[in-house]
PDB file of C-alpha atoms and ligand atoms in Angstrom:
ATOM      1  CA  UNK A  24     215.723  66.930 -31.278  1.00  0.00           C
ATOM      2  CA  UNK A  25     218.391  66.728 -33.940  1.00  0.00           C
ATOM      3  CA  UNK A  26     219.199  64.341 -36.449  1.00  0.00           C
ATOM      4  CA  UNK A  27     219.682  60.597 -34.641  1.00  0.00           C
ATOM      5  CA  UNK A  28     223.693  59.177 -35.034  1.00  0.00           C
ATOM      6  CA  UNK A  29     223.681  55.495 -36.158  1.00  0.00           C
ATOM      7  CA  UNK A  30     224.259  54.328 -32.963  1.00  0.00           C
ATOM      8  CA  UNK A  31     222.192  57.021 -30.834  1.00  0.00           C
ATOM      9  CA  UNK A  32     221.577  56.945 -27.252  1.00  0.00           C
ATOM     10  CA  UNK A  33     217.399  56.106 -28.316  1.00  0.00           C
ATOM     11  CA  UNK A  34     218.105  53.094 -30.053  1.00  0.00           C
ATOM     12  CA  UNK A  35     221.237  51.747 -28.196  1.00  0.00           C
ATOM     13  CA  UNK A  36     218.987  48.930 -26.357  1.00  0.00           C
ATOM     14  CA  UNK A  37     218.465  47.605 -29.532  1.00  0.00           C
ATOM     15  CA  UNK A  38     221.909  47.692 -31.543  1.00  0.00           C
ATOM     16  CA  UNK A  39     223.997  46.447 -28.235  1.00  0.00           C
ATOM     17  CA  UNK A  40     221.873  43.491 -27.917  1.00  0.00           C
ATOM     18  CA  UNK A  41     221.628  43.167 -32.211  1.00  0.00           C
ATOM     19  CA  UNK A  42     224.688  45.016 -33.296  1.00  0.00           C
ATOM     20  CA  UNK A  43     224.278  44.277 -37.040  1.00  0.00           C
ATOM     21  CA  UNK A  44     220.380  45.854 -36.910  1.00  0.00           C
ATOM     22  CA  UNK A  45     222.067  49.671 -36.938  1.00  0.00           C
ATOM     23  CA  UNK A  46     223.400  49.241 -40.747  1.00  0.00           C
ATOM     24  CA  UNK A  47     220.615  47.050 -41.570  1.00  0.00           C
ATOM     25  CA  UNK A  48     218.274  50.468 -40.431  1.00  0.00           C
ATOM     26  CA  UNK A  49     220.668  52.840 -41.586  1.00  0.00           C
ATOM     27  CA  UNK A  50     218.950  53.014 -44.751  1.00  0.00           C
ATOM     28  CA  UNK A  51     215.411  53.326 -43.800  1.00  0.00           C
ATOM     29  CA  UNK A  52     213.956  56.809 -43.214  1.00  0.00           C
ATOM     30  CA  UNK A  53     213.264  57.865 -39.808  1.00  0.00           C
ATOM     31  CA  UNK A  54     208.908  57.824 -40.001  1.00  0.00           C
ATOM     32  CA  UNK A  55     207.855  60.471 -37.917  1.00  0.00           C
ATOM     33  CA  UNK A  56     204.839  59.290 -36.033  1.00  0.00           C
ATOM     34  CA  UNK A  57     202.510  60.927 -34.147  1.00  0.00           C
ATOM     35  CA  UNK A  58     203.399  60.146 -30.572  1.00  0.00           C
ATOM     36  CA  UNK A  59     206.846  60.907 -31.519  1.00  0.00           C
ATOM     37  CA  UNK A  60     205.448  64.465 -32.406  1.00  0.00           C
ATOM     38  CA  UNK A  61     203.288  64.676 -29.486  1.00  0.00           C
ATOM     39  CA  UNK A  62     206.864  63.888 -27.303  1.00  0.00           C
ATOM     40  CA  UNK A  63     208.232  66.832 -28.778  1.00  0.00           C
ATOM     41  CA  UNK A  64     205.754  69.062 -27.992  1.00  0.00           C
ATOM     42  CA  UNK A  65     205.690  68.216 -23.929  1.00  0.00           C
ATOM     43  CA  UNK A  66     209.453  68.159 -23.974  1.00  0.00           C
ATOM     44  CA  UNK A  67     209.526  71.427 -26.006  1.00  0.00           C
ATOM     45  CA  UNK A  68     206.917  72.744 -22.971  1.00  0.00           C
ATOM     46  CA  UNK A  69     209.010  70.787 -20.430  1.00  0.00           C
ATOM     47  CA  UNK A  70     211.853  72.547 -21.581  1.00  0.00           C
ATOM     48  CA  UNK A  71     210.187  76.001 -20.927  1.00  0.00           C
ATOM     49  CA  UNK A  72     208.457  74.942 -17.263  1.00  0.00           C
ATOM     50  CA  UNK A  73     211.611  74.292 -16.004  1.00  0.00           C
ATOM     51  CA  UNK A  74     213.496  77.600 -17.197  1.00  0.00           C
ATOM     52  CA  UNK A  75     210.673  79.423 -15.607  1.00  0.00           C
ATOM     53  CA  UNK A  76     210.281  78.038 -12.291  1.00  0.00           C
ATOM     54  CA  UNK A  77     214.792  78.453 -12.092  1.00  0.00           C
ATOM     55  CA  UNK A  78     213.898  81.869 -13.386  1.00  0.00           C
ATOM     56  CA  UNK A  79     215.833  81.718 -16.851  1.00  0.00           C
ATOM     57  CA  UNK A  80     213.618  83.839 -19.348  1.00  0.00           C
ATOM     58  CA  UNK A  81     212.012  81.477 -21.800  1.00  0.00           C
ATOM     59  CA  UNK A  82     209.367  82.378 -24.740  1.00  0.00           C
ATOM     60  CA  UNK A  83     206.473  80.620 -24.242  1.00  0.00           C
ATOM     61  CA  UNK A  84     206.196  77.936 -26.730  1.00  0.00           C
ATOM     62  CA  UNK A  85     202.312  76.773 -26.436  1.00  0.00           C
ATOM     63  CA  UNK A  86     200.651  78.342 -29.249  1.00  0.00           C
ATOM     64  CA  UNK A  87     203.368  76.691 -31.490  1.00  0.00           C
ATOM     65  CA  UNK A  88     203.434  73.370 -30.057  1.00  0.00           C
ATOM     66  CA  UNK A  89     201.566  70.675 -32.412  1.00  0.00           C
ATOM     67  CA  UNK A  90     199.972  68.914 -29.262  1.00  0.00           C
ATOM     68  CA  UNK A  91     198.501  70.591 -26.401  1.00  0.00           C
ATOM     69  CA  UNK A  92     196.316  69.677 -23.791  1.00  0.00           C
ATOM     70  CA  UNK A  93     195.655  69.891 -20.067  1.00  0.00           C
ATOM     71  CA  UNK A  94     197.454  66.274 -19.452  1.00  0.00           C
ATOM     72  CA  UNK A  95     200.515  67.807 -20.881  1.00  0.00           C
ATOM     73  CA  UNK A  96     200.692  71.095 -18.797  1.00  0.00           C
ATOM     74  CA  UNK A  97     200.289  69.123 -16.148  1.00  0.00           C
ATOM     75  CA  UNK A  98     203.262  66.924 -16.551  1.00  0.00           C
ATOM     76  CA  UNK A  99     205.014  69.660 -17.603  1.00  0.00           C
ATOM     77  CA  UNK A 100     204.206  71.867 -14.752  1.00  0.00           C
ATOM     78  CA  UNK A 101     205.138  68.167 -12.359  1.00  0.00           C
ATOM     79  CA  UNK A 102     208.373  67.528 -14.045  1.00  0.00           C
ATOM     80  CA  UNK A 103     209.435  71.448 -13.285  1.00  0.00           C
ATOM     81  CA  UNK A 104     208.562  71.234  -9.475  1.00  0.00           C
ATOM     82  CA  UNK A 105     210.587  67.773  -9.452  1.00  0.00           C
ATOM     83  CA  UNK A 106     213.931  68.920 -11.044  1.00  0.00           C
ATOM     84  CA  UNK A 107     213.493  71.969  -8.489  1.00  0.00           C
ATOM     85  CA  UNK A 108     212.921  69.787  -5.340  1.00  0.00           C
ATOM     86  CA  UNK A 109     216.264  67.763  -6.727  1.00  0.00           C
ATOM     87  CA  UNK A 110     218.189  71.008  -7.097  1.00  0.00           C
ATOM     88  CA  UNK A 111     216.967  71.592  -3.402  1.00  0.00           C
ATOM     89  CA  UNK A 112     218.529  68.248  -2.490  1.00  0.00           C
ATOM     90  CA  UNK A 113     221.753  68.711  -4.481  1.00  0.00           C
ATOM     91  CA  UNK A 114     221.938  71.690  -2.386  1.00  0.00           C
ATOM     92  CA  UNK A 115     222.538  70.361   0.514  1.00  0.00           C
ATOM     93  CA  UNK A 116     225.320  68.713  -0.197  1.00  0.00           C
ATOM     94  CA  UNK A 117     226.789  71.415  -2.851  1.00  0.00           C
ATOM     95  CA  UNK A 118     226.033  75.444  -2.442  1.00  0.00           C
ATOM     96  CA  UNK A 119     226.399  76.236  -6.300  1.00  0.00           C
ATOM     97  CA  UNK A 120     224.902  73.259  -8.178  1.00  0.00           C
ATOM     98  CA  UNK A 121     224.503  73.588 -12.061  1.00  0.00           C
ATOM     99  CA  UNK A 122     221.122  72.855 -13.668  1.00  0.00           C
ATOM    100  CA  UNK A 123     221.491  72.106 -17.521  1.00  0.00           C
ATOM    101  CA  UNK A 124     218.585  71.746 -19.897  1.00  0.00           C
ATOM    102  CA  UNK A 125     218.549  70.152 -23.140  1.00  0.00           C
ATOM    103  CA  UNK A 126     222.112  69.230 -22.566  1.00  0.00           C
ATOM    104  CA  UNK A 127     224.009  67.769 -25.916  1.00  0.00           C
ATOM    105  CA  UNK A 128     225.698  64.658 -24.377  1.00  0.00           C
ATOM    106  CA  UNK A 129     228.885  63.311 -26.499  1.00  0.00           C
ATOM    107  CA  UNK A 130     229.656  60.112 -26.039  1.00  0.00           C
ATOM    108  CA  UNK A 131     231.759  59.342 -29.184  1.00  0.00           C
ATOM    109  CA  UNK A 132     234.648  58.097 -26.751  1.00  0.00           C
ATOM    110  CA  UNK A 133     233.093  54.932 -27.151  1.00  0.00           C
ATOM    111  CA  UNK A 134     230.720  54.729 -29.357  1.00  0.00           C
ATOM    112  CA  UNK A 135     231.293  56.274 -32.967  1.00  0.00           C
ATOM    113  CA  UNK A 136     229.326  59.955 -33.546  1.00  0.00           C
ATOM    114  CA  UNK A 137     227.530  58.707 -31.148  1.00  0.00           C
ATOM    115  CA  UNK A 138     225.733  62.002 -29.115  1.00  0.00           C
ATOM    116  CA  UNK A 139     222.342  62.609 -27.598  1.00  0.00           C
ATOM    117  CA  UNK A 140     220.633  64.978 -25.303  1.00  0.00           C
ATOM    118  CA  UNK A 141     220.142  64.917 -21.593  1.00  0.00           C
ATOM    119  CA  UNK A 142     216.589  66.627 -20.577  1.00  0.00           C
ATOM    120  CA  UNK A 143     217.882  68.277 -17.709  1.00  0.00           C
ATOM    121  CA  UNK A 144     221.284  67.556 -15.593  1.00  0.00           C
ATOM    122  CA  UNK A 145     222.394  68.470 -11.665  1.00  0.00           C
ATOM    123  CA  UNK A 146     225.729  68.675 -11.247  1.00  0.00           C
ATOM    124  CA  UNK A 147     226.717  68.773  -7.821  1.00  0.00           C
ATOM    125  CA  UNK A 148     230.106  67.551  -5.599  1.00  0.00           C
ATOM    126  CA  UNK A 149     229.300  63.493  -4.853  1.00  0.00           C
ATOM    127  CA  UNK A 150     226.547  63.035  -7.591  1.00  0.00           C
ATOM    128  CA  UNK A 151     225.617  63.825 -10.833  1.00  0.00           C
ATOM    129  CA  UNK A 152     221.971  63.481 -11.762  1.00  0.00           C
ATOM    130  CA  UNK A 153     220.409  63.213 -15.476  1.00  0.00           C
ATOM    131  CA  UNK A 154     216.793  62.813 -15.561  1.00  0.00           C
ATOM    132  CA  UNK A 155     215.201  62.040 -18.702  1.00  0.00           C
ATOM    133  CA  UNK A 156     211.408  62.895 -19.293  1.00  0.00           C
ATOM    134  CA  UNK A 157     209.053  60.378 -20.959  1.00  0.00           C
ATOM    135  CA  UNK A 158     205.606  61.309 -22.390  1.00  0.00           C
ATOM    136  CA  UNK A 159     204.926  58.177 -24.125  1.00  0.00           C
ATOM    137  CA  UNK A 160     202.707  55.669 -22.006  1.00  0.00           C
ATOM    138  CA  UNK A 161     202.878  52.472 -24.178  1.00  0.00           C
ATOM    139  CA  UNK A 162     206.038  51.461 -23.189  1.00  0.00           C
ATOM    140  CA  UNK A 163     206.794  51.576 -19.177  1.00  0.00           C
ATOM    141  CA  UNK A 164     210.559  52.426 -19.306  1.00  0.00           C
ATOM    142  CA  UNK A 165     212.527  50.612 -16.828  1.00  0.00           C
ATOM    143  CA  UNK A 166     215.791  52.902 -15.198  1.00  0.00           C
ATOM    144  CA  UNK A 167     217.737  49.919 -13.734  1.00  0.00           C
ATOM    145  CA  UNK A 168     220.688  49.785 -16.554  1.00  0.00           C
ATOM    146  CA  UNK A 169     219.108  51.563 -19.002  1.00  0.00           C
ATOM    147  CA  UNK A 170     221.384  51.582 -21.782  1.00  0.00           C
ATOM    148  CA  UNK A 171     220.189  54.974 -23.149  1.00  0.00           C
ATOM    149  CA  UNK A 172     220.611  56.505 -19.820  1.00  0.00           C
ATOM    150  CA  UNK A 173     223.689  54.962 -19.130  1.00  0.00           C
ATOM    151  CA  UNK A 174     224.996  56.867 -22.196  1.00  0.00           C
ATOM    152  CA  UNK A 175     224.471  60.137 -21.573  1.00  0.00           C
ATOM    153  CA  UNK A 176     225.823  59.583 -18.114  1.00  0.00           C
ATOM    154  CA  UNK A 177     229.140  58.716 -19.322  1.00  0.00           C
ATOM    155  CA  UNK A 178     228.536  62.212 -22.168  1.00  0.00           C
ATOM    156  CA  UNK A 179     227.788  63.580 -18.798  1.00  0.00           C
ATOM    157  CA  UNK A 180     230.542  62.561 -17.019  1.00  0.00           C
ATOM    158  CA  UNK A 181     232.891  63.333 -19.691  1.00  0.00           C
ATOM    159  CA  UNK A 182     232.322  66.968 -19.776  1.00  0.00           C
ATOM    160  CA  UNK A 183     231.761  67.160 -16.127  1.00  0.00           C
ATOM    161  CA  UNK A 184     233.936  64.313 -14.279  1.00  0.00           C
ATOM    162  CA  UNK A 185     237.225  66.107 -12.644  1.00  0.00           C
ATOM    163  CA  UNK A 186     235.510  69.535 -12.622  1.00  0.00           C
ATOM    164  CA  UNK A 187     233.468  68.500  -9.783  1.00  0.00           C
ATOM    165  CA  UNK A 188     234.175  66.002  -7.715  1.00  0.00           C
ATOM    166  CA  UNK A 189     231.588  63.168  -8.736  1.00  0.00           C
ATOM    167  CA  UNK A 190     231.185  59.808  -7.147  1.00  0.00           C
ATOM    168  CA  UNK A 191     228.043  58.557  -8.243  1.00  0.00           C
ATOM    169  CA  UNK A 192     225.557  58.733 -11.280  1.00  0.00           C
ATOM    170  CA  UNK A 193     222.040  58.662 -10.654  1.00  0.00           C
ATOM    171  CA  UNK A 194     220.025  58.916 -13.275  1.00  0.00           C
ATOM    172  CA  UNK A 195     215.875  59.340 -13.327  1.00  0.00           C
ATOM    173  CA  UNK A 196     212.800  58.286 -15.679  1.00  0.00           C
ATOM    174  CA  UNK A 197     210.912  60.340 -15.625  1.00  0.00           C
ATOM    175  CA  UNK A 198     207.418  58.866 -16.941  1.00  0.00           C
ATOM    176  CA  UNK A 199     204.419  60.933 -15.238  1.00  0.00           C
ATOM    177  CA  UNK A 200     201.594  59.036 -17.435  1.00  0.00           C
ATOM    178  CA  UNK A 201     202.708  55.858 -16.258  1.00  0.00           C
ATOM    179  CA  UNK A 202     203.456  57.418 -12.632  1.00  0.00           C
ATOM    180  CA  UNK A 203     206.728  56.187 -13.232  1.00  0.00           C
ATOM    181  CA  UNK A 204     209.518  58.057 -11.376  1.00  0.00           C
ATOM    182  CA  UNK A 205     212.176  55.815 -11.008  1.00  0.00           C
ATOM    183  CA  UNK A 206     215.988  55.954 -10.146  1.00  0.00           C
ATOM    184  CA  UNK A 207     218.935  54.240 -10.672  1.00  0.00           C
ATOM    185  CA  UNK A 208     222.280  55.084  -8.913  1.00  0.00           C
ATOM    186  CA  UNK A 209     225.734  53.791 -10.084  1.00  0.00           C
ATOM    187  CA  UNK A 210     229.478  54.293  -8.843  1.00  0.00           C
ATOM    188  CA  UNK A 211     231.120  56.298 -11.701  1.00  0.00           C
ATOM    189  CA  UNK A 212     233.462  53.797 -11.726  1.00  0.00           C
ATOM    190  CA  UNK A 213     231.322  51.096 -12.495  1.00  0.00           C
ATOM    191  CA  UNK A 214     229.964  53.154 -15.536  1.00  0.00           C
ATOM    192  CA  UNK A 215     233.438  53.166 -17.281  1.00  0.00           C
ATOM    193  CA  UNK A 216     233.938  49.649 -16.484  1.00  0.00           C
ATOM    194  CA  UNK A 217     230.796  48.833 -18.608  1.00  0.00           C
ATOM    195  CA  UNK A 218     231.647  51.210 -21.220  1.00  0.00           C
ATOM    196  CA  UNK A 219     235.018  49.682 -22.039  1.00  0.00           C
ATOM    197  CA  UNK A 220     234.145  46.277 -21.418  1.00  0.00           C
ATOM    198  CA  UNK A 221     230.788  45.898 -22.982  1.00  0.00           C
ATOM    199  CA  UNK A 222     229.795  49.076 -24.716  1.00  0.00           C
ATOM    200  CA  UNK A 223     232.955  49.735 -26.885  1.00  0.00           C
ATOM    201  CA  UNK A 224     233.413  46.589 -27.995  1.00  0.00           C
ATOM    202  CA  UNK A 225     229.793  46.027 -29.060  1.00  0.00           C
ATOM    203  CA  UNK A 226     229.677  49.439 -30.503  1.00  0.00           C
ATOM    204  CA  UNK A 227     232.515  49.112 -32.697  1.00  0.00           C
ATOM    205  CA  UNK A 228     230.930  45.745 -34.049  1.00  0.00           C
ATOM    206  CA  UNK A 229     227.519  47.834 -35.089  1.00  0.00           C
ATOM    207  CA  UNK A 230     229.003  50.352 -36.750  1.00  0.00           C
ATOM    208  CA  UNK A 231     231.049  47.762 -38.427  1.00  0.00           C
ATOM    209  CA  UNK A 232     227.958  46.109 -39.345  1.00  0.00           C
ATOM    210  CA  UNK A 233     229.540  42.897 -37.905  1.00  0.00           C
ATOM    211  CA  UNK A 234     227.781  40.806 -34.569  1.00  0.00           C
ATOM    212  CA  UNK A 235     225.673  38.176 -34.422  1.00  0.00           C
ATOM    213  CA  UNK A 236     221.488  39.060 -35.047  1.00  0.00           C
ATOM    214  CA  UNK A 237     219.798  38.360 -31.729  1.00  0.00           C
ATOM    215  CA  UNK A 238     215.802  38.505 -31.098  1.00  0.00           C
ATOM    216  CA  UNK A 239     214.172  39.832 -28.624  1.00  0.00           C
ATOM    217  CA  UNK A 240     211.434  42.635 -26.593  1.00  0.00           C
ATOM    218  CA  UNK A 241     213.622  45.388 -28.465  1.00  0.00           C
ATOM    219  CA  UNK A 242     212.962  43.871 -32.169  1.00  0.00           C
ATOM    220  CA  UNK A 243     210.018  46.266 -31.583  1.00  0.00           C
ATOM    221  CA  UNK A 244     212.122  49.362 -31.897  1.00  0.00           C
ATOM    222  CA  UNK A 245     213.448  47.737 -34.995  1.00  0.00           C
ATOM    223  CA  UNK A 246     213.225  49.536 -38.696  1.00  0.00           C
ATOM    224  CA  UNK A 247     213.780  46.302 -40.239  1.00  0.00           C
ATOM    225  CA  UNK A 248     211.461  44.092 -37.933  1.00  0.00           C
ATOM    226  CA  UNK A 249     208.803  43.378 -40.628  1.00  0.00           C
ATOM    227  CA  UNK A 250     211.683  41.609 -42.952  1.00  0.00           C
ATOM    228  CA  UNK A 251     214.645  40.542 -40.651  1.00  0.00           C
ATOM    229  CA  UNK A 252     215.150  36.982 -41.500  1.00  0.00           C
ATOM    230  CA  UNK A 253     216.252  36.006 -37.953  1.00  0.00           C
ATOM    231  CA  UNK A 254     213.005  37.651 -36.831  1.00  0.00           C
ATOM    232  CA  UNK A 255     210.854  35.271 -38.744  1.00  0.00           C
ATOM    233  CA  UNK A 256     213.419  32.254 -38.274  1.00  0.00           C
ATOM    234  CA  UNK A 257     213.155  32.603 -34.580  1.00  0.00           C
ATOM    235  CA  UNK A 258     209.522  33.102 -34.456  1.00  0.00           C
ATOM    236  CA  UNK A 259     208.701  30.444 -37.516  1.00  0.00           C
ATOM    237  CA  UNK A 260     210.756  27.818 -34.939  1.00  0.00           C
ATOM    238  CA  UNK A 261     208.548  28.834 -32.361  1.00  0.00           C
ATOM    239  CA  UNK A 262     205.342  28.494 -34.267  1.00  0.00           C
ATOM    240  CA  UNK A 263     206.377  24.759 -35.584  1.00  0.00           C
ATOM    241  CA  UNK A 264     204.539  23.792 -32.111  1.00  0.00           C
ATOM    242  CA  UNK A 265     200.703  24.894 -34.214  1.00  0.00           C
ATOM    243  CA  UNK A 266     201.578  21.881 -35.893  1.00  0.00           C
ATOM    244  CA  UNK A 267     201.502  19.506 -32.817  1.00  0.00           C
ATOM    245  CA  UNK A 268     197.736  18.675 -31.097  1.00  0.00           C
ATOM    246  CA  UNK A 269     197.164  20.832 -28.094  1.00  0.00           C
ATOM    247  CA  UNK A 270     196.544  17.971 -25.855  1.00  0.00           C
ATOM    248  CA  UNK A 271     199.802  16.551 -26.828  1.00  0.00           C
ATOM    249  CA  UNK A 272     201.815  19.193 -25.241  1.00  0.00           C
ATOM    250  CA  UNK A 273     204.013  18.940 -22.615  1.00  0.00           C
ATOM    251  CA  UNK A 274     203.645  20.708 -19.425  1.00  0.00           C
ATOM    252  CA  UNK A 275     207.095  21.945 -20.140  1.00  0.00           C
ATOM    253  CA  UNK A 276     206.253  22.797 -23.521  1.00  0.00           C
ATOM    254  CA  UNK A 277     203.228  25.004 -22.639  1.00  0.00           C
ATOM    255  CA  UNK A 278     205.263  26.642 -20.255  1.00  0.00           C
ATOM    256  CA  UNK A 279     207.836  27.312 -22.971  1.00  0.00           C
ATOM    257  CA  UNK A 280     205.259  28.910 -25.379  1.00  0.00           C
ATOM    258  CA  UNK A 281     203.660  31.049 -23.123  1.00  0.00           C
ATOM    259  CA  UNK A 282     207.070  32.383 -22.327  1.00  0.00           C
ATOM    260  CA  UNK A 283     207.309  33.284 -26.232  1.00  0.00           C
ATOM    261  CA  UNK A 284     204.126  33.595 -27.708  1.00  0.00           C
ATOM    262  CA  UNK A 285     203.919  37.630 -26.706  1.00  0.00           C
ATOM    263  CA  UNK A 286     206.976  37.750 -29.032  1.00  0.00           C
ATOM    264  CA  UNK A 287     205.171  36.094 -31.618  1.00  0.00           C
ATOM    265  CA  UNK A 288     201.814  37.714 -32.013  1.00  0.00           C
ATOM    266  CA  UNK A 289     203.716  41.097 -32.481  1.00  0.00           C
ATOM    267  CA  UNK A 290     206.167  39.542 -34.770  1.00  0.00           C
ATOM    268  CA  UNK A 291     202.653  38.334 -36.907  1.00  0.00           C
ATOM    269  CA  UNK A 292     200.705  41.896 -36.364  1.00  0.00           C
ATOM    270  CA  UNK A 293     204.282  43.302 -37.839  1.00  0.00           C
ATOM    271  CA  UNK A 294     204.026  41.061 -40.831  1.00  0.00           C
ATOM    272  CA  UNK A 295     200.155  41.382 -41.484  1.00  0.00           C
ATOM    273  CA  UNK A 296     200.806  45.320 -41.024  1.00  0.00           C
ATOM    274  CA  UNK A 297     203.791  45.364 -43.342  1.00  0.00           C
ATOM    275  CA  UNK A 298     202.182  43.048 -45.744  1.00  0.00           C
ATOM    276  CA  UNK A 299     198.605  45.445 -46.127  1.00  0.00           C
ATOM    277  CA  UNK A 300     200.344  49.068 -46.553  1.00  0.00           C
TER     278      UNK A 300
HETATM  279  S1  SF4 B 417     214.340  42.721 -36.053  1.00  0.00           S
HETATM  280 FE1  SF4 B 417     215.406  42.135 -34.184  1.00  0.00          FE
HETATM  281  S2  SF4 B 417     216.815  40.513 -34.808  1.00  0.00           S
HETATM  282 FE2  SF4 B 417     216.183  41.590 -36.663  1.00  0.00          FE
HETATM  283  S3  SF4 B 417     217.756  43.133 -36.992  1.00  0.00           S
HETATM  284 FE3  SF4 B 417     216.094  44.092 -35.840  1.00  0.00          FE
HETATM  285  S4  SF4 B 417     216.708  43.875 -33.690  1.00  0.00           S
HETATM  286 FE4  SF4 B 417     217.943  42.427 -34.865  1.00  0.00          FE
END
């Protein structure tokens, strides 16, 4: 995994819902943590799984990986014998589908420098699949218009689209410690509709440093989340209600805490964490 573009695939949720958070995070070092480590490793073993069961030669990369255990070879060895039952089903619709692993996907038609990498492509005639392995279990990662994905579909599509003949995107989570394998399909054309209509615009606002701030679920993905003033504003609004007696609450009211007050407890454990390094 190379170094990350200011407005990379990983963090895209966040900056095209809060375009002005990618400058504000631009100068705060990337901490490496330990799960992010740990995703390395099973993508690094991922990586070699695969090119063994399509019979590319592949040094075995175990007794350098910095995590190892029997969860991971198993997820390994379960993501290899999915991408090979998918290259079965491209098959059957293509004779000479192409398998890519650790694909570098350039998307910098729309979004500036921006670039990832796709885990492992099939490129057949009608549809062109990008699966993207997930190790981390914290987070269940929804597929349905997943910004990241939808980004290296169009990197995808922009190396690929006219050499074959491709309707349809579908791109996969894959997520085996959540059992998540999910998929979300999408007419090409629908994909360039959203990325000149939505994406580009957006894009060229974050790396402008322009937008408006806007909280949310992805402030947790944020560098900045223990200072960001509209952070705190929108969850010091919120907490105003402490100040009112419980019994005084409205029905409605309740209703409209408990809607927030997951937002706000991580917005406070952010603060306290911050505030005791
Ligand atoms: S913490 Fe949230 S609102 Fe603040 S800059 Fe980051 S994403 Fe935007």
């Amino acid at each position: 995994m190379g170094k990350h573009a200011l407005l990379s695939a990983s963090s895209s949720h966040r900056w095209l819902n809060c375009p002005p958070s990618a400058r504000l995070c631009e100068s705060y070092e990337d901490k490496s943590s330990e799960y992010a480590a740990e995703g390395t490793s099973a993508h690094m073993l991922c990586e070699y799984k695969l090119k063994v069961a399509l019979g590319i030669r592949a040094k075995d990369p175990t007794a350098d990986l910095s995590f190892y255990n029997a969860e991971m070879e198993d997820c390994a060895n379960g993501y290899a014998v999915y991408i090979l039952e998918l290259v079965e089903m491209a098959k059957q619709s293509c004779a000479d589908p192409v398998v890519l692993i650790e694909q570098r996907l350039d998307f910098s038609k729309y979004v500036e420098g921006g670039f990832g990498t796709g885990d492992c492509l099939v490129i057949a005639d009608g549809t062109l699949h990008i699966v993207d392995y997930k190790h981390g279990q914290g987070v269940l990662v929804e597929v349905e218009d997943n910004p990241q994905m939808k980004l290296y579909a169009l990197g995808a599509l922009e190396i690929f689209d006219g050499i074959y003949d491709i309707d349809t995107v579908s791109m996969t989570i894959y997520q085996p410690r959540r059992d998540n394998v999910s998929t979300y399909t999408v007419f090409k054309e629908s994909l360039y509709q959203w990325a000149e209509e939505i994406l580009k615009p957006t894009a060229e606002l974050a790396y402008a440093g322009d937008g408006e701030f806007n909280c949310g679920e992805w402030c947790q993905f944020c560098k900045v989340k223990h200072e960001c003033r509209a952070r705190a504003e929108r969850n010091l609004e919120l907490a105003r209600y402490d100040f009112k007696l419980p019994p005084l609450l409205e029905d409605d009211e309740v209703e409209d805490i408990l809607g927030k007050i997951d937002s706000l407890i991580s917005w406070a454990n952010d603060i306290k964490n911050y505030a005791l390094q």
